């Protein structure tokens, strides 16, 4: 069973190499995913500072047919491309067409991913989920006029989600390298369902959901000096969080983890091309 | 003494009006400052994900004589200006010259600040402090090639610091409205030192430093599921934080609070023009 290997690797019992040399390990991939949870929770808390600010998403607002958020993300991705962001295979843009060339010298990121698989993107699904499903859950209704800051906060959320979900490529690669014999038959027969089953670990997913919920509680609390000493105590329902922890749990349950596995399946289906 | 009034207002005993109508209160100003501490700590933690990445700050790196961070911040401010960011008097750009006009309709921010005083800016001092003093304290030496993400993280830190420090204008305005008789003589005689004394409350500053240090501990901890229940316990030195809490304390002590008071003094000196 692949699951046993996963938990062995995750607990650091075996290593396949040094990530800086392109030899990723399940432990290094898991650490990156855990660190990215913090970034996602921070970005959601920061977005929740502003109300929904509907004009940001209204295609008629700017008079150009493009919503302010789309304009803002497109222009930002163009700037980030000039600064070399998309040389890093961890970064997947929402609007990849016509991005300018980097002004910075090429960076030698280790070639970890299979070249054909590297192009997998679920950005459109992330974009729609974020704007239609997630935003109404983390913001209050209203309009405070801070549209630029709102769009900038959206950009941070979208980039954090894109990076996390497309990290599924690295997850898939390390799982494949770890047990090619487990995945090869399903890849050969293009059996996406079988791959999805091989990539699903209920127990791990439960843990991730619990952890991100807890992060939303810890990072979203109002830190005051009334607490005694250096001890922070809180219980469910007692503290007011800046983003509802159950929404962050649901974000991972309904969207982040399923989309990550979709990326993993799509990646593996091309892995032997 | 102005200090008594400050602490009365801060504890909500008196109110001068509704912030949405331009009637700010010491309580609303204090709440905004406290919330901005979270944003600053989050942004520092996110910057600390990357090593120092010296090429980002090297004026010869792009071949244009402009460092990547300056290029990135200038271009970002241009985009943010188009989205209307600087219509909000809370936002002060680092490179205000030649910013494009907003593409969004004008937003009616309440006119809280005195028109002559609104232009006060200490952005150059913030820029130099951030790059020369703070960055080496929150990053490890090294170069991982993630220059675009590094510059984007710098932008977030710089904007959060600029907003927090220039919020001193609102602090000064509300303090002046609260006790014009305390400040008017020193304003008339252009006595900056006397104003600085009137604006300094040691006890409040000690509290702020303690609180931001604690926020760095709470938000910068590794949240795991090993803890019992919903209780998070930590003690000094026992947890590893993503940004050294004592550095965040020092940031406020040596730079944020002194620069805020400088903004307050500069604001007040023009308040009766």
PDB file of N, CA and C in Angstrom, chain B residues 73 78 120 137 175 229 243:
ATOM      1  N   UNK B  73       8.403  48.119  -6.610  1.00  0.00           N
ATOM      2  CA  UNK B  73       7.529  48.985  -5.800  1.00  0.00           C
ATOM      3  C   UNK B  73       6.979  50.129  -6.668  1.00  0.00           C
ATOM      4  N   UNK B  78       2.201  52.308  -9.245  1.00  0.00           N
ATOM      5  CA  UNK B  78       1.512  52.817 -10.430  1.00  0.00           C
ATOM      6  C   UNK B  78       0.200  52.056 -10.643  1.00  0.00           C
ATOM      7  N   UNK B 120       2.215  65.252   4.751  1.00  0.00           N
ATOM      8  CA  UNK B 120       3.397  64.791   5.502  1.00  0.00           C
ATOM      9  C   UNK B 120       3.765  63.358   5.093  1.00  0.00           C
ATOM     10  N   UNK B 137      17.699  41.769   9.925  1.00  0.00           N
ATOM     11  CA  UNK B 137      17.295  41.184  11.210  1.00  0.00           C
ATOM     12  C   UNK B 137      16.238  40.093  11.059  1.00  0.00           C
ATOM     13  N   UNK B 175      -5.967  63.704  18.720  1.00  0.00           N
ATOM     14  CA  UNK B 175      -5.431  64.261  19.960  1.00  0.00           C
ATOM     15  C   UNK B 175      -5.601  65.776  19.980  1.00  0.00           C
ATOM     16  N   UNK B 229      -6.142  19.306  22.966  1.00  0.00           N
ATOM     17  CA  UNK B 229      -7.380  20.051  22.779  1.00  0.00           C
ATOM     18  C   UNK B 229      -7.160  21.351  22.045  1.00  0.00           C
ATOM     19  N   UNK B 243       9.607  34.742  12.931  1.00  0.00           N
ATOM     20  CA  UNK B 243      10.325  36.019  13.053  1.00  0.00           C
ATOM     21  C   UNK B 243      10.606  36.227  14.542  1.00  0.00           C
TER      22      UNK B 243
END
